[in-house]
XYZ file of C-alpha atoms in Angstrom:
557
model
C 8.860 265.506 119.043
C 11.802 267.829 119.200
C 12.841 268.938 115.739
C 16.286 270.295 116.534
C 15.339 273.840 115.433
C 15.369 275.277 118.935
C 15.595 274.425 122.562
C 12.768 272.696 124.391
C 10.167 272.055 121.666
C 6.830 270.764 123.025
C 6.608 266.977 123.332
C 3.298 265.143 122.828
C 1.604 264.092 126.041
C 1.842 260.405 125.230
C 5.493 260.339 124.234
C 7.669 257.559 125.600
C 11.312 256.926 126.285
C 11.942 255.975 122.656
C 10.918 259.511 121.673
C 13.227 260.951 124.309
C 16.076 259.044 122.761
C 15.092 260.268 119.326
C 15.836 263.779 120.587
C 19.375 262.646 121.249
C 19.992 261.607 117.675
C 21.711 264.720 116.334
C 22.660 263.480 112.883
C 22.926 266.456 110.553
C 22.068 268.720 113.494
C 25.056 268.911 115.847
C 28.480 270.095 114.861
C 29.540 269.955 118.492
C 28.427 271.102 121.935
C 30.178 272.045 125.076
C 28.935 269.554 127.568
C 26.405 266.798 128.261
C 25.178 266.759 131.851
C 22.660 264.419 133.482
C 21.886 265.971 136.843
C 18.997 265.853 139.349
C 19.182 269.522 140.279
C 18.493 272.746 138.448
C 21.970 274.232 138.577
C 23.786 274.565 135.257
C 27.399 273.580 135.230
C 29.777 275.863 133.328
C 30.815 274.557 129.980
C 34.296 273.074 129.965
C 36.987 274.126 127.569
C 37.978 271.389 125.186
C 41.310 270.405 126.592
C 42.683 268.604 123.588
C 42.188 271.261 120.961
C 42.468 274.188 123.331
C 39.361 275.792 121.848
C 35.581 275.616 122.109
C 33.815 273.918 119.164
C 30.987 275.951 117.696
C 27.478 275.026 118.686
C 25.695 276.114 115.547
C 22.468 274.356 116.221
C 22.066 273.620 119.929
C 19.444 271.178 121.041
C 19.209 269.915 124.595
C 22.655 269.541 125.987
C 21.149 268.506 129.259
C 18.263 266.370 130.498
C 17.046 267.934 133.664
C 14.476 266.431 136.000
C 13.164 269.461 137.785
C 11.182 267.805 140.519
C 10.186 264.231 141.404
C 6.701 264.799 140.059
C 4.947 264.095 136.815
C 6.331 267.153 135.098
C 9.740 267.661 133.602
C 11.396 270.166 131.372
C 14.124 269.892 128.806
C 16.360 272.815 128.020
C 19.675 273.784 126.503
C 22.405 275.358 128.614
C 22.081 278.596 126.651
C 19.234 280.632 125.206
C 19.402 283.168 122.468
C 17.994 286.579 123.240
C 14.209 286.487 123.246
C 14.115 282.713 122.953
C 11.548 280.973 125.152
C 12.123 277.734 127.036
C 9.157 275.416 126.599
C 8.228 272.990 129.349
C 6.871 269.625 128.378
C 4.633 267.432 130.460
C 5.785 263.838 130.254
C 5.301 260.442 131.746
C 7.620 259.938 134.755
C 8.066 256.316 133.795
C 9.538 257.416 130.493
C 12.095 259.514 132.344
C 12.986 256.699 134.698
C 13.559 254.366 131.788
C 15.421 257.042 129.853
C 17.723 257.812 132.773
C 18.280 254.107 133.326
C 19.400 253.674 129.742
C 21.624 256.755 129.946
C 23.214 255.297 133.061
C 23.600 251.983 131.279
C 25.401 253.673 128.416
C 27.719 255.423 130.816
C 28.325 252.270 132.805
C 28.838 250.209 129.664
C 32.120 252.024 129.084
C 33.557 251.201 132.463
C 37.141 251.106 131.181
C 38.732 254.446 130.267
C 40.205 254.699 126.751
C 43.254 256.601 125.568
C 42.665 259.587 123.296
C 45.365 261.393 121.334
C 45.178 264.838 119.772
C 45.754 265.269 116.055
C 49.281 266.552 116.492
C 50.196 263.667 118.779
C 51.420 266.006 121.505
C 48.510 265.579 123.931
C 47.010 262.330 125.264
C 44.385 261.722 127.940
C 42.575 258.748 129.483
C 38.810 259.212 129.505
C 35.598 257.246 129.153
C 33.530 257.902 126.054
C 29.986 259.033 126.850
C 28.713 259.265 123.296
C 29.299 260.370 119.744
C 27.016 263.010 118.240
C 27.734 264.110 114.726
C 31.406 265.071 114.543
C 31.802 265.469 118.298
C 32.754 262.914 120.937
C 31.819 263.472 124.586
C 34.408 262.224 127.090
C 34.334 261.915 130.866
C 37.541 262.470 132.799
C 38.508 260.648 135.979
C 37.093 263.381 138.186
C 33.714 263.223 136.483
C 34.240 266.320 134.350
C 32.920 266.016 130.800
C 34.391 267.570 127.697
C 33.525 267.636 124.024
C 36.094 267.069 121.292
C 35.703 267.423 117.548
C 36.736 264.240 115.750
C 38.842 266.271 113.352
C 41.060 267.192 116.288
C 41.875 263.538 117.054
C 44.335 261.161 115.473
C 42.944 258.515 113.120
C 43.283 255.762 115.718
C 41.211 257.736 118.234
C 38.604 258.581 115.577
C 38.249 254.897 114.679
C 37.994 254.057 118.360
C 35.202 256.612 118.841
C 33.234 255.296 115.875
C 33.604 251.678 117.030
C 32.464 252.529 120.552
C 29.527 254.483 119.123
C 28.417 251.448 117.120
C 28.584 249.305 120.250
C 26.512 251.859 122.139
C 23.851 251.849 119.428
C 23.686 248.059 119.580
C 23.564 248.166 123.364
C 20.785 250.737 123.324
C 18.718 248.723 120.867
C 19.168 245.637 123.032
C 18.054 247.454 126.179
C 15.043 248.995 124.440
C 14.093 245.595 123.050
C 14.358 243.996 126.469
C 12.189 246.699 128.029
C 9.549 246.304 125.337
C 9.653 242.521 125.677
C 9.264 242.792 129.441
C 6.269 245.104 129.005
C 4.664 242.755 126.486
C 5.301 239.769 128.744
C 3.746 241.546 131.725
C 0.602 242.241 129.678
C 0.407 238.708 128.249
C -2.449 236.435 129.357
C 0.012 233.895 130.772
C 3.741 233.593 131.444
C 6.045 232.415 128.675
C 6.812 229.573 128.821
C 3.758 228.263 130.604
C 4.572 227.089 134.138
C 4.602 223.333 134.564
C 4.878 221.129 137.628
C 8.219 219.428 138.259
C 8.712 216.088 136.493
C 7.195 213.118 138.234
C 9.444 210.575 139.879
C 10.575 207.862 137.469
C 8.171 204.957 137.315
C 9.439 201.811 139.049
C 8.165 198.745 137.147
C 6.216 196.038 138.936
C 8.195 193.012 140.147
C 6.311 189.747 140.204
C 6.522 187.742 143.411
C 6.625 190.604 145.915
C 5.123 190.123 149.343
C 1.655 191.565 149.809
C 2.960 194.456 151.936
C 5.748 195.203 149.457
C 3.223 195.292 146.604
C 0.919 197.613 148.521
C 3.810 199.928 149.380
C 4.916 199.864 145.742
C 1.398 200.801 144.624
C 1.266 203.610 147.177
C 4.587 205.099 146.073
C 3.872 204.872 142.345
C 0.385 206.324 142.586
C 1.639 209.091 144.879
C 4.119 209.900 142.090
C 1.155 210.224 139.726
C 1.612 207.006 137.755
C -1.801 205.714 136.713
C -0.091 202.813 134.946
C 0.667 201.271 138.359
C -2.955 200.224 138.908
C -2.904 198.353 135.583
C 0.498 196.740 136.130
C -0.560 195.514 139.583
C -3.159 193.246 137.938
C -2.292 189.669 136.919
C -1.534 189.199 133.189
C -4.918 187.533 132.568
C -6.736 190.469 134.144
C -4.737 192.874 131.997
C -5.720 190.956 128.860
C -9.380 191.051 129.892
C -9.208 194.819 130.431
C -7.614 195.382 127.024
C -10.194 193.248 125.243
C -13.052 195.108 126.912
C -11.479 198.483 126.088
C -11.034 197.671 122.401
C -14.560 196.260 122.143
C -16.016 199.277 123.918
C -14.165 201.685 121.623
C -15.954 200.171 118.628
C -19.310 200.928 120.241
C -18.641 204.657 120.665
C -19.740 207.353 118.248
C -16.334 208.857 117.366
C -17.605 212.326 116.442
C -19.560 212.731 119.675
C -16.601 211.523 121.742
C -14.302 214.073 120.101
C -16.848 216.822 120.684
C -17.144 215.954 124.378
C -13.406 215.571 124.931
C -12.638 218.804 123.058
C -15.153 220.849 125.032
C -13.835 219.619 128.384
C -10.242 220.046 127.205
C -10.990 223.664 126.317
C -11.817 224.438 129.953
C -8.365 223.404 131.104
C -6.704 225.068 128.143
C -8.333 228.452 128.792
C -7.469 228.431 132.493
C -3.827 227.525 131.822
C -3.137 229.691 128.776
C -4.920 232.767 130.202
C -4.145 232.247 133.869
C -3.020 235.834 134.534
C -6.284 237.209 133.226
C -8.308 234.543 135.023
C -6.798 235.219 138.440
C -6.795 238.991 138.004
C -10.607 238.982 138.113
C -11.845 241.448 140.770
C -13.720 238.705 142.597
C -10.459 236.950 143.346
C -8.994 240.190 144.671
C -12.050 240.646 146.909
C -11.581 237.280 148.599
C -10.118 236.946 152.065
C -6.359 236.785 152.461
C -5.012 233.524 151.116
C -8.280 232.362 149.584
C -7.439 233.315 146.004
C -3.990 231.770 146.348
C -5.534 228.566 147.690
C -7.884 228.357 144.703
C -5.075 229.080 142.270
C -2.823 226.507 143.920
C -5.420 223.795 143.417
C -7.078 224.970 140.198
C -3.959 225.336 138.033
C -2.815 221.697 138.379
C -6.402 220.502 137.886
C -6.676 222.606 134.725
C -3.271 221.405 133.579
C -4.323 217.814 134.162
C -7.442 218.331 132.041
C -5.402 220.079 129.357
C -2.816 217.313 128.938
C -4.885 214.336 130.045
C -7.816 215.011 127.725
C -5.822 215.911 124.654
C -8.325 215.198 121.836
C -5.567 213.627 119.721
C -5.088 210.948 122.365
C -8.736 209.938 122.035
C -8.739 209.228 118.330
C -10.562 205.901 118.293
C -8.904 204.604 115.135
C -5.458 205.180 116.623
C -6.590 203.699 119.925
C -7.740 200.486 118.260
C -4.335 200.002 116.618
C -2.323 200.733 119.790
C -1.734 198.210 122.585
C -3.789 199.310 125.568
C -0.830 199.446 127.949
C 1.136 201.599 125.481
C -1.791 204.006 125.197
C -2.158 204.086 128.977
C 1.582 204.693 129.394
C 1.351 207.701 127.072
C -1.422 209.127 129.229
C 0.650 208.322 132.327
C 3.673 210.271 131.082
C 1.541 213.306 130.269
C -0.557 213.307 133.433
C 1.809 212.066 136.148
C 3.393 215.459 137.024
C -0.028 217.041 137.580
C -1.413 214.097 139.554
C 1.726 214.068 141.702
C 1.333 217.774 142.416
C -2.299 217.307 143.423
C -1.341 214.356 145.613
C 1.276 216.526 147.275
C -1.276 219.248 147.910
C -3.734 216.799 149.460
C -1.189 215.010 151.628
C -3.482 211.980 151.759
C -0.847 209.355 150.950
C 1.115 210.270 154.068
C -1.788 208.961 156.147
C -1.961 205.573 154.404
C -0.235 202.530 155.913
C -0.444 198.729 155.795
C 0.094 196.006 158.374
C -0.011 192.268 157.764
C -2.318 190.727 160.377
C -1.988 187.111 159.282
C -1.701 184.657 156.379
C -3.486 181.308 156.130
C -4.267 178.935 153.247
C -2.872 181.411 150.713
C -5.036 184.270 151.998
C -3.269 187.290 153.497
C -5.181 189.600 155.827
C -3.949 193.197 155.800
C -5.010 196.063 158.018
C -5.218 199.170 155.830
C -5.073 202.384 157.842
C -6.136 205.716 156.377
C -5.805 208.399 158.998
C -7.824 207.087 161.909
C -9.824 204.590 159.830
C -8.704 200.963 159.850
C -10.012 198.330 157.429
C -9.224 194.611 157.185
C -8.786 193.422 153.595
C -8.051 189.899 152.350
C -5.689 189.282 149.427
C -4.768 186.201 147.395
C -1.852 185.676 145.015
C -2.714 185.237 141.324
C 0.234 184.592 139.000
C 2.622 186.506 141.258
C 0.248 189.455 141.800
C -1.703 190.055 145.000
C -5.401 190.694 144.313
C -8.265 191.414 146.685
C -9.954 188.092 147.312
C -13.466 189.506 146.865
C -12.540 190.913 143.461
C -10.786 187.743 142.340
C -13.822 185.657 143.270
C -16.083 187.779 141.043
C -13.665 188.645 138.242
C -14.576 186.065 135.604
C -18.296 186.554 136.158
C -18.016 190.329 135.860
C -15.941 190.179 132.674
C -18.370 187.715 131.101
C -21.382 189.916 131.855
C -19.781 193.041 130.448
C -18.539 191.224 127.350
C -22.066 190.012 126.646
C -23.495 193.469 127.191
C -21.034 194.931 124.678
C -21.854 192.190 122.169
C -25.520 193.191 122.325
C -24.715 196.841 121.640
C -24.586 198.160 118.031
C -21.297 199.683 116.905
C -21.168 203.469 117.118
C -24.249 203.694 119.325
C -22.714 204.854 122.596
C -22.842 208.630 123.188
C -24.954 209.159 120.074
C -28.068 211.140 120.927
C -27.980 210.551 124.674
C -27.688 213.004 127.528
C -23.896 212.792 127.340
C -23.957 214.255 123.837
C -25.359 217.480 125.322
C -22.177 218.186 127.305
C -20.644 220.374 124.558
C -23.876 222.385 124.370
C -23.528 223.173 128.074
C -19.797 223.911 128.093
C -19.191 225.727 124.806
C -21.360 228.834 125.473
C -19.581 229.275 128.800
C -15.999 228.718 127.632
C -15.974 230.240 124.139
C -16.235 233.887 125.303
C -13.256 233.314 127.595
C -11.277 231.595 124.853
C -11.974 234.487 122.477
C -11.084 237.233 124.988
C -8.207 239.411 123.788
C -7.837 241.558 126.907
C -8.078 241.049 130.644
C -11.234 243.170 130.713
C -12.949 240.968 128.129
C -11.924 237.906 130.104
C -13.399 239.317 133.307
C -16.724 240.033 131.613
C -16.799 236.513 130.183
C -15.999 235.045 133.598
C -18.856 236.701 135.489
C -21.458 234.040 134.565
C -18.899 231.361 135.421
C -18.507 232.759 138.915
C -22.263 232.754 139.388
C -22.958 229.292 137.991
C -19.744 227.313 138.366
C -17.203 228.662 140.846
C -19.467 228.203 143.865
C -19.999 224.465 143.305
C -16.363 224.109 142.221
C -15.138 225.623 145.471
C -17.300 223.131 147.323
C -15.608 220.332 145.408
C -12.189 221.781 146.211
C -13.196 221.830 149.852
C -13.995 218.143 149.582
C -10.538 217.524 148.125
C -8.974 219.569 150.909
C -10.804 217.512 153.525
C -10.239 214.148 151.923
C -7.357 213.292 154.256
C -9.653 213.327 157.300
C -12.591 211.126 156.293
C -13.089 207.381 155.778
C -13.971 205.537 152.632
C -12.773 204.923 149.102
C -11.818 207.297 146.333
C -9.001 209.663 147.213
C -9.139 208.646 150.863
C -8.305 205.127 149.801
C -6.987 205.342 146.242
C -6.308 201.633 146.110
C -9.934 200.629 146.718
C -9.302 198.177 149.501
C -12.807 196.910 150.098
C -15.221 194.579 148.399
C -15.524 194.986 144.668
C -12.544 197.243 144.167
C -11.072 195.405 141.210
C -14.534 194.891 139.828
C -14.849 198.667 139.954
C -11.586 198.943 138.036
C -12.704 196.539 135.344
C -16.063 198.215 134.977
C -14.677 201.727 135.138
C -11.885 201.584 132.558
C -14.079 203.053 129.853
C -15.196 205.991 131.930
C -11.759 206.914 133.279
C -9.568 205.782 130.414
C -11.713 206.352 127.336
C -14.561 208.560 128.513
C -17.087 206.187 126.895
C -20.041 206.923 129.138
C -21.216 203.305 128.676
C -23.935 201.873 130.830
C -21.542 199.000 131.514
C -19.267 201.445 133.305
C -21.441 201.034 136.412
C -22.048 204.700 137.237
C -24.059 203.670 140.297
C -20.986 201.977 141.703
C -18.933 205.071 140.932
C -21.460 207.300 142.668
C -21.464 205.019 145.673
C -17.690 205.117 146.001
C -17.641 208.871 145.515
C -20.246 209.292 148.221
C -18.235 207.157 150.608
C -15.159 209.257 149.946
C -17.076 212.124 151.497
C -17.876 210.096 154.580
C -21.323 208.989 153.407
C -22.706 205.578 152.619
C -24.030 205.860 149.108
C -24.947 208.018 146.139
C -26.949 210.402 148.277
C -23.780 211.520 150.054
C -22.808 214.039 147.393
C -19.926 216.522 147.704
C -20.796 219.744 149.509
C -21.571 222.710 147.369
C -20.908 226.362 147.916
C -22.370 229.535 146.560
C -20.816 232.963 146.620
C -24.003 234.363 148.091
C -24.257 232.074 151.135
C -20.822 232.281 152.660
C -19.619 228.982 151.233
C -16.416 230.590 150.011
C -15.273 231.298 153.565
C -15.928 227.750 154.698
C -14.265 226.238 151.649
C -11.215 228.462 151.741
C -10.698 227.918 155.445
C -10.737 224.191 154.859
C -8.278 224.473 151.985
C -5.881 226.657 153.956
C -5.994 224.209 156.867
C -5.745 221.017 154.814
C -3.335 218.496 156.103
C -3.342 220.032 159.608
């Protein structure tokens, strides 16, 4: 760095704008100088006579009185307006970005004093209006209206002008420190693994509580609107009070059968996937394989993957699955907490899919308390019968089987030892599969480390995941249950709800959760007729990316 003992001392190759500014701190070095010029050309301007004192202040120890960018290239040189005999001017290679930032701050300083001040000579006989450029040592640099700059020794000014110069200098120092801090903060933010604060979807629409006694069409429309807004609580509130009590009793009984440690291990490992994707999203999506994808493909993946990851991150918060706390909390209150956390992400995913826009209902007839409704999903039409139970419309097929189903599952839970679910079964191996994949990404401290950790994920996970995303993108065009028909309007829908609460709400993995029924409904959502109709998969080596991305970009068309 420049020492102030001569003009143009060599700067280190990796110096930055802060070092450039250090060269402009002339404490104990400058007793005055003729002129400070910031100019893009190589022509020196003649030094101006100091108009207030009528004499030139001595420049006993000149440093650079001018920053001069010689050429818009990577090189620059710094030199004083004068050289002593035999003195060499040393050129210094420097980072052009440092110069740009340095010039920007210089311009900011100049612009920060937009209003000219009044300056009065010591004798009080001469006064001028000029903008203060800076204060170095005992000299103040002023800019006149025409742009000409002059240097005045503080001793040649009245006390009021000296105080004014010192006050303005303090403001400039504060301003400079603020600008430098902002630049550093911006650089740190740009290099951070994710934006600060983390982006979140817009708040979900306010939940509209269920009103008992609605018509069947009004209830179906209410369910559609609330679930489109992401409110999972709507499916529970749509059930009659007795059904709600049965669900709560089963949930509390099932919770006692789960091995708490294994549940926490499973939930935590899955939660970590969403957490890594969200909190290191810049590094994740800067992976070269994303950049190598076709135009729009990476954006399509990001658009779908971020809300999914966010949903996992907030929906599977391990604290929410503390079984002791769950047992002491009313089930609807616990479900409402999950609803408030998850609704914005579910709503965003619903918006991306556009499926709800294709769903409509038409009452075809009502006889002997049974209402027949035509449910239309896209081009698929289904006739569903509903009956009223305590002011709530329920699918007739589900109502007919409800008591029997609850009784069977209650007995099955009674025959199961406490703490036995998840202990030692295949489900307990989930953390062993996830942790080796996710931990290296979670521990990455740079984008490069993240990319290395992600390579196995691309090979073993992204291909199938893209196939699943393609299924989501296409879900508005095919018949069946699941996302195509989120309200389950066919036989056994409410039975599926009662038998699936543990899987979806508590992640119990119980045999009573009827995984075969879940697989059947999932297969139908892909246009198949049973478990064998699994979602399509894709591999980066067989062109599946192109097919999947094309489907995602064209979804909703």
